[in-house]
PDB file of C-alpha atoms in Angstrom:
ATOM      1  CA  UNK A1172       0.000   0.000   0.000  1.00 85.00           C
ATOM      2  CA  UNK A1173       1.303   3.424  -0.924  1.00 93.00           C
ATOM      3  CA  UNK A1174       0.640   6.009   1.777  1.00 94.00           C
ATOM      4  CA  UNK A1175       1.507   9.478   2.982  1.00 94.00           C
ATOM      5  CA  UNK A1176       1.430  10.946   6.484  1.00 94.00           C
ATOM      6  CA  UNK A1177       0.070  14.422   7.146  1.00 94.00           C
ATOM      7  CA  UNK A1178      -0.613  16.446  10.262  1.00 91.00           C
ATOM      8  CA  UNK A1179      -3.724  18.582  10.542  1.00 92.00           C
ATOM      9  CA  UNK A1180      -3.308  21.421  13.021  1.00 89.00           C
ATOM     10  CA  UNK A1181      -6.545  22.627  14.626  1.00 88.00           C
ATOM     11  CA  UNK A1182      -6.184  25.975  16.358  1.00 85.00           C
ATOM     12  CA  UNK A1183      -8.431  28.941  17.144  1.00 84.00           C
ATOM     13  CA  UNK A1184     -11.354  27.690  15.066  1.00 86.00           C
ATOM     14  CA  UNK A1185      -9.310  26.937  11.943  1.00 90.00           C
ATOM     15  CA  UNK A1186      -7.534  23.897  10.520  1.00 92.00           C
ATOM     16  CA  UNK A1187      -4.408  23.743   8.396  1.00 93.00           C
ATOM     17  CA  UNK A1188      -2.257  20.945   7.015  1.00 94.00           C
ATOM     18  CA  UNK A1189       1.516  20.672   7.326  1.00 93.00           C
ATOM     19  CA  UNK A1190       1.930  19.956   3.580  1.00 95.00           C
ATOM     20  CA  UNK A1191      -0.559  19.838   0.691  1.00 96.00           C
ATOM     21  CA  UNK A1192      -1.369  16.345  -0.564  1.00 95.00           C
ATOM     22  CA  UNK A1193      -0.546  16.280  -4.284  1.00 96.00           C
ATOM     23  CA  UNK A1194      -1.868  13.436  -6.437  1.00 94.00           C
ATOM     24  CA  UNK A1195      -2.417  13.061 -10.166  1.00 94.00           C
ATOM     25  CA  UNK A1196      -5.540  12.150 -12.110  1.00 92.00           C
ATOM     26  CA  UNK A1197      -5.622   8.369 -12.357  1.00 91.00           C
ATOM     27  CA  UNK A1198      -3.739   7.721  -9.100  1.00 92.00           C
ATOM     28  CA  UNK A1199      -5.572   5.187  -6.978  1.00 92.00           C
ATOM     29  CA  UNK A1200      -5.675   3.369  -3.656  1.00 92.00           C
ATOM     30  CA  UNK A1201      -3.397   5.825  -1.872  1.00 94.00           C
ATOM     31  CA  UNK A1202      -3.760   5.968   1.904  1.00 92.00           C
ATOM     32  CA  UNK A1203      -3.609   9.289   3.662  1.00 93.00           C
ATOM     33  CA  UNK A1204      -2.784   8.921   7.340  1.00 92.00           C
ATOM     34  CA  UNK A1205      -3.819  11.981   9.319  1.00 92.00           C
ATOM     35  CA  UNK A1206      -2.543  12.900  12.759  1.00 88.00           C
ATOM     36  CA  UNK A1207      -4.583  15.672  14.382  1.00 85.00           C
ATOM     37  CA  UNK A1208      -2.534  18.091  16.448  1.00 83.00           C
ATOM     38  CA  UNK A1209      -3.360  20.163  19.555  1.00 69.00           C
ATOM     39  CA  UNK A1210      -5.888  22.914  19.548  1.00 58.00           C
ATOM     40  CA  UNK A1211      -9.317  21.267  19.288  1.00 49.00           C
ATOM     41  CA  UNK A1212     -11.768  22.506  21.922  1.00 53.00           C
ATOM     42  CA  UNK A1213     -13.529  19.099  22.013  1.00 52.00           C
ATOM     43  CA  UNK A1214     -12.646  16.466  24.615  1.00 51.00           C
ATOM     44  CA  UNK A1215     -13.658  12.923  25.398  1.00 49.00           C
ATOM     45  CA  UNK A1216     -11.814  11.442  28.336  1.00 52.00           C
ATOM     46  CA  UNK A1217      -8.943  13.047  30.178  1.00 51.00           C
ATOM     47  CA  UNK A1218      -5.826  12.353  28.105  1.00 52.00           C
ATOM     48  CA  UNK A1219      -3.057  14.953  28.006  1.00 57.00           C
ATOM     49  CA  UNK A1220      -1.620  13.967  24.607  1.00 59.00           C
ATOM     50  CA  UNK A1221      -1.194  16.694  21.939  1.00 60.00           C
ATOM     51  CA  UNK A1222      -2.764  14.201  19.476  1.00 64.00           C
ATOM     52  CA  UNK A1223      -6.480  15.040  19.252  1.00 63.00           C
ATOM     53  CA  UNK A1224      -7.390  11.461  18.349  1.00 65.00           C
ATOM     54  CA  UNK A1225      -5.699  10.127  21.482  1.00 62.00           C
ATOM     55  CA  UNK A1226      -6.911  13.007  23.650  1.00 61.00           C
ATOM     56  CA  UNK A1227     -10.544  12.612  22.625  1.00 63.00           C
ATOM     57  CA  UNK A1228     -10.296   8.814  22.452  1.00 64.00           C
ATOM     58  CA  UNK A1229     -11.862   9.009  18.994  1.00 76.00           C
ATOM     59  CA  UNK A1230     -12.465   5.507  17.705  1.00 86.00           C
ATOM     60  CA  UNK A1231     -13.512   6.411  14.155  1.00 91.00           C
ATOM     61  CA  UNK A1232     -13.050   9.151  11.594  1.00 91.00           C
ATOM     62  CA  UNK A1233     -14.576  10.260   8.316  1.00 93.00           C
ATOM     63  CA  UNK A1234     -13.283  12.560   5.599  1.00 93.00           C
ATOM     64  CA  UNK A1235     -15.727  14.959   3.930  1.00 94.00           C
ATOM     65  CA  UNK A1236     -14.203  16.329   0.731  1.00 93.00           C
ATOM     66  CA  UNK A1237     -15.377  19.477  -1.055  1.00 94.00           C
ATOM     67  CA  UNK A1238     -14.548  18.975  -4.724  1.00 90.00           C
ATOM     68  CA  UNK A1239     -13.601  21.518  -7.386  1.00 89.00           C
ATOM     69  CA  UNK A1240     -15.827  22.492 -10.305  1.00 85.00           C
ATOM     70  CA  UNK A1241     -19.064  22.267  -8.278  1.00 85.00           C
ATOM     71  CA  UNK A1242     -19.003  18.462  -8.271  1.00 86.00           C
ATOM     72  CA  UNK A1243     -20.850  16.681  -5.437  1.00 90.00           C
ATOM     73  CA  UNK A1244     -19.024  16.336  -2.118  1.00 92.00           C
ATOM     74  CA  UNK A1245     -17.322  13.026  -1.335  1.00 90.00           C
ATOM     75  CA  UNK A1246     -17.975  11.273   1.977  1.00 91.00           C
ATOM     76  CA  UNK A1247     -15.446   8.586   2.850  1.00 89.00           C
ATOM     77  CA  UNK A1248     -16.356   5.463   4.747  1.00 89.00           C
ATOM     78  CA  UNK A1249     -16.336   5.859   8.527  1.00 92.00           C
ATOM     79  CA  UNK A1250     -12.987   4.220   9.332  1.00 90.00           C
ATOM     80  CA  UNK A1251     -11.483   3.103  12.639  1.00 90.00           C
ATOM     81  CA  UNK A1252      -8.552   5.100  13.984  1.00 87.00           C
ATOM     82  CA  UNK A1253      -5.234   3.283  14.035  1.00 85.00           C
ATOM     83  CA  UNK A1254      -2.312   4.114  16.341  1.00 82.00           C
ATOM     84  CA  UNK A1255      -3.507   7.685  16.852  1.00 81.00           C
ATOM     85  CA  UNK A1256      -4.155   8.311  13.157  1.00 87.00           C
ATOM     86  CA  UNK A1257      -7.170   8.431  10.894  1.00 88.00           C
ATOM     87  CA  UNK A1258      -6.543   6.529   7.671  1.00 89.00           C
ATOM     88  CA  UNK A1259      -8.438   7.332   4.479  1.00 89.00           C
ATOM     89  CA  UNK A1260      -8.028   5.762   1.052  1.00 89.00           C
ATOM     90  CA  UNK A1261      -8.206   7.876  -2.098  1.00 87.00           C
ATOM     91  CA  UNK A1262      -9.732   5.546  -4.681  1.00 84.00           C
ATOM     92  CA  UNK A1263      -9.334   5.703  -8.444  1.00 84.00           C
ATOM     93  CA  UNK A1264     -12.974   6.667  -8.892  1.00 86.00           C
ATOM     94  CA  UNK A1265     -12.431   9.816  -6.827  1.00 84.00           C
ATOM     95  CA  UNK A1266      -9.820  11.328  -9.162  1.00 87.00           C
ATOM     96  CA  UNK A1267     -10.071   9.687 -12.569  1.00 88.00           C
ATOM     97  CA  UNK A1268     -11.861  12.366 -14.620  1.00 88.00           C
ATOM     98  CA  UNK A1269     -10.493  15.605 -16.074  1.00 88.00           C
ATOM     99  CA  UNK A1270     -13.124  17.694 -14.278  1.00 88.00           C
ATOM    100  CA  UNK A1271     -11.834  16.262 -10.967  1.00 90.00           C
ATOM    101  CA  UNK A1272      -8.484  18.012 -11.436  1.00 92.00           C
ATOM    102  CA  UNK A1273      -8.114  20.933  -9.052  1.00 93.00           C
ATOM    103  CA  UNK A1274      -7.919  21.907  -5.393  1.00 95.00           C
ATOM    104  CA  UNK A1275      -9.977  20.105  -2.774  1.00 94.00           C
ATOM    105  CA  UNK A1276     -10.893  21.280   0.709  1.00 95.00           C
ATOM    106  CA  UNK A1277     -11.857  18.800   3.403  1.00 95.00           C
ATOM    107  CA  UNK A1278     -13.160  18.352   6.923  1.00 96.00           C
ATOM    108  CA  UNK A1279     -12.515  15.515   9.331  1.00 94.00           C
ATOM    109  CA  UNK A1280     -15.269  14.082  11.495  1.00 93.00           C
ATOM    110  CA  UNK A1281     -14.479  12.178  14.688  1.00 90.00           C
ATOM    111  CA  UNK A1282     -16.742   9.553  16.271  1.00 91.00           C
ATOM    112  CA  UNK A1283     -16.721   7.821  19.651  1.00 86.00           C
ATOM    113  CA  UNK A1284     -16.532   4.029  19.901  1.00 88.00           C
ATOM    114  CA  UNK A1285     -20.334   3.632  19.611  1.00 89.00           C
ATOM    115  CA  UNK A1286     -20.604   6.159  16.751  1.00 90.00           C
ATOM    116  CA  UNK A1287     -23.236   7.941  18.869  1.00 90.00           C
ATOM    117  CA  UNK A1288     -21.171  11.096  19.308  1.00 89.00           C
ATOM    118  CA  UNK A1289     -19.719  13.020  16.359  1.00 91.00           C
ATOM    119  CA  UNK A1290     -17.725  16.222  16.055  1.00 88.00           C
ATOM    120  CA  UNK A1291     -16.629  17.947  12.825  1.00 92.00           C
ATOM    121  CA  UNK A1292     -13.328  19.817  12.776  1.00 92.00           C
ATOM    122  CA  UNK A1293     -12.871  23.092  10.857  1.00 94.00           C
ATOM    123  CA  UNK A1294     -12.304  22.898   7.109  1.00 95.00           C
ATOM    124  CA  UNK A1295      -8.798  22.560   5.663  1.00 96.00           C
ATOM    125  CA  UNK A1296      -8.813  24.767   2.560  1.00 96.00           C
ATOM    126  CA  UNK A1297      -7.012  23.436  -0.530  1.00 95.00           C
ATOM    127  CA  UNK A1298      -5.439  20.579   1.450  1.00 95.00           C
ATOM    128  CA  UNK A1299      -5.547  18.180  -1.515  1.00 94.00           C
ATOM    129  CA  UNK A1300      -4.440  19.072  -5.032  1.00 95.00           C
ATOM    130  CA  UNK A1301      -5.184  16.795  -7.990  1.00 93.00           C
ATOM    131  CA  UNK A1302      -3.082  17.542 -11.050  1.00 94.00           C
ATOM    132  CA  UNK A1303      -3.134  16.364 -14.640  1.00 93.00           C
ATOM    133  CA  UNK A1304      -0.320  13.862 -15.381  1.00 92.00           C
ATOM    134  CA  UNK A1305       2.101  14.593 -18.223  1.00 90.00           C
ATOM    135  CA  UNK A1306       0.720  11.555 -20.059  1.00 87.00           C
ATOM    136  CA  UNK A1307      -2.000   8.984 -19.511  1.00 77.00           C
ATOM    137  CA  UNK A1308      -2.670   5.577 -20.988  1.00 72.00           C
ATOM    138  CA  UNK A1309      -6.366   6.036 -20.140  1.00 60.00           C
ATOM    139  CA  UNK A1310      -8.287   6.707 -23.343  1.00 52.00           C
ATOM    140  CA  UNK A1311     -11.739   6.503 -21.741  1.00 55.00           C
ATOM    141  CA  UNK A1312     -11.563  10.042 -20.409  1.00 52.00           C
ATOM    142  CA  UNK A1313     -14.319  12.457 -21.360  1.00 55.00           C
ATOM    143  CA  UNK A1314     -11.853  14.771 -23.097  1.00 55.00           C
ATOM    144  CA  UNK A1315      -8.327  14.808 -24.448  1.00 60.00           C
ATOM    145  CA  UNK A1316      -5.794  17.479 -23.639  1.00 65.00           C
ATOM    146  CA  UNK A1317      -3.382  18.743 -26.258  1.00 67.00           C
ATOM    147  CA  UNK A1318      -0.763  21.469 -26.260  1.00 71.00           C
ATOM    148  CA  UNK A1319      -1.419  24.376 -28.629  1.00 69.00           C
ATOM    149  CA  UNK A1320       2.004  25.825 -29.468  1.00 71.00           C
ATOM    150  CA  UNK A1321       0.831  29.169 -30.927  1.00 74.00           C
ATOM    151  CA  UNK A1322      -1.149  30.039 -27.808  1.00 72.00           C
ATOM    152  CA  UNK A1323       1.149  28.133 -25.431  1.00 65.00           C
ATOM    153  CA  UNK A1324      -1.841  26.586 -23.693  1.00 68.00           C
ATOM    154  CA  UNK A1325      -3.515  23.245 -23.026  1.00 69.00           C
ATOM    155  CA  UNK A1326      -6.755  22.651 -24.887  1.00 69.00           C
ATOM    156  CA  UNK A1327      -9.401  20.026 -24.090  1.00 65.00           C
ATOM    157  CA  UNK A1328     -10.798  18.357 -27.215  1.00 60.00           C
TER     158      UNK A1328
END
């Protein structure tokens, strides 16, 4: 499994990410392992760890992704936390079309062990960036991109 680790910092009613997640159209089955750092005003239990997942004893997490180009939002499966991290998988279906290229914002939801209690953390703006690869063997795409030398631009056919 290919994965990347990121830290989401929640502080003063805002969330930010330590480094933008950059993927390319057609990438698939990539795990993103989020650690949530100090600053959340929500508590469950009495832990003193700076890791929000450990501090709140969150047993599950969900990623809510705001897509570019006014496409419908994506709701990940509610997944169990693992070693103080929330693990989400970016599937091929999420980023396989040209109109899915762009910047994505997201929110993380935390759940208790019974999934009876839920809290949503502030939005991370432009935390995921999906780019167009330099070439693709996928010919089923809804459009083809070509370089127009006179205008020095990419054109969708």
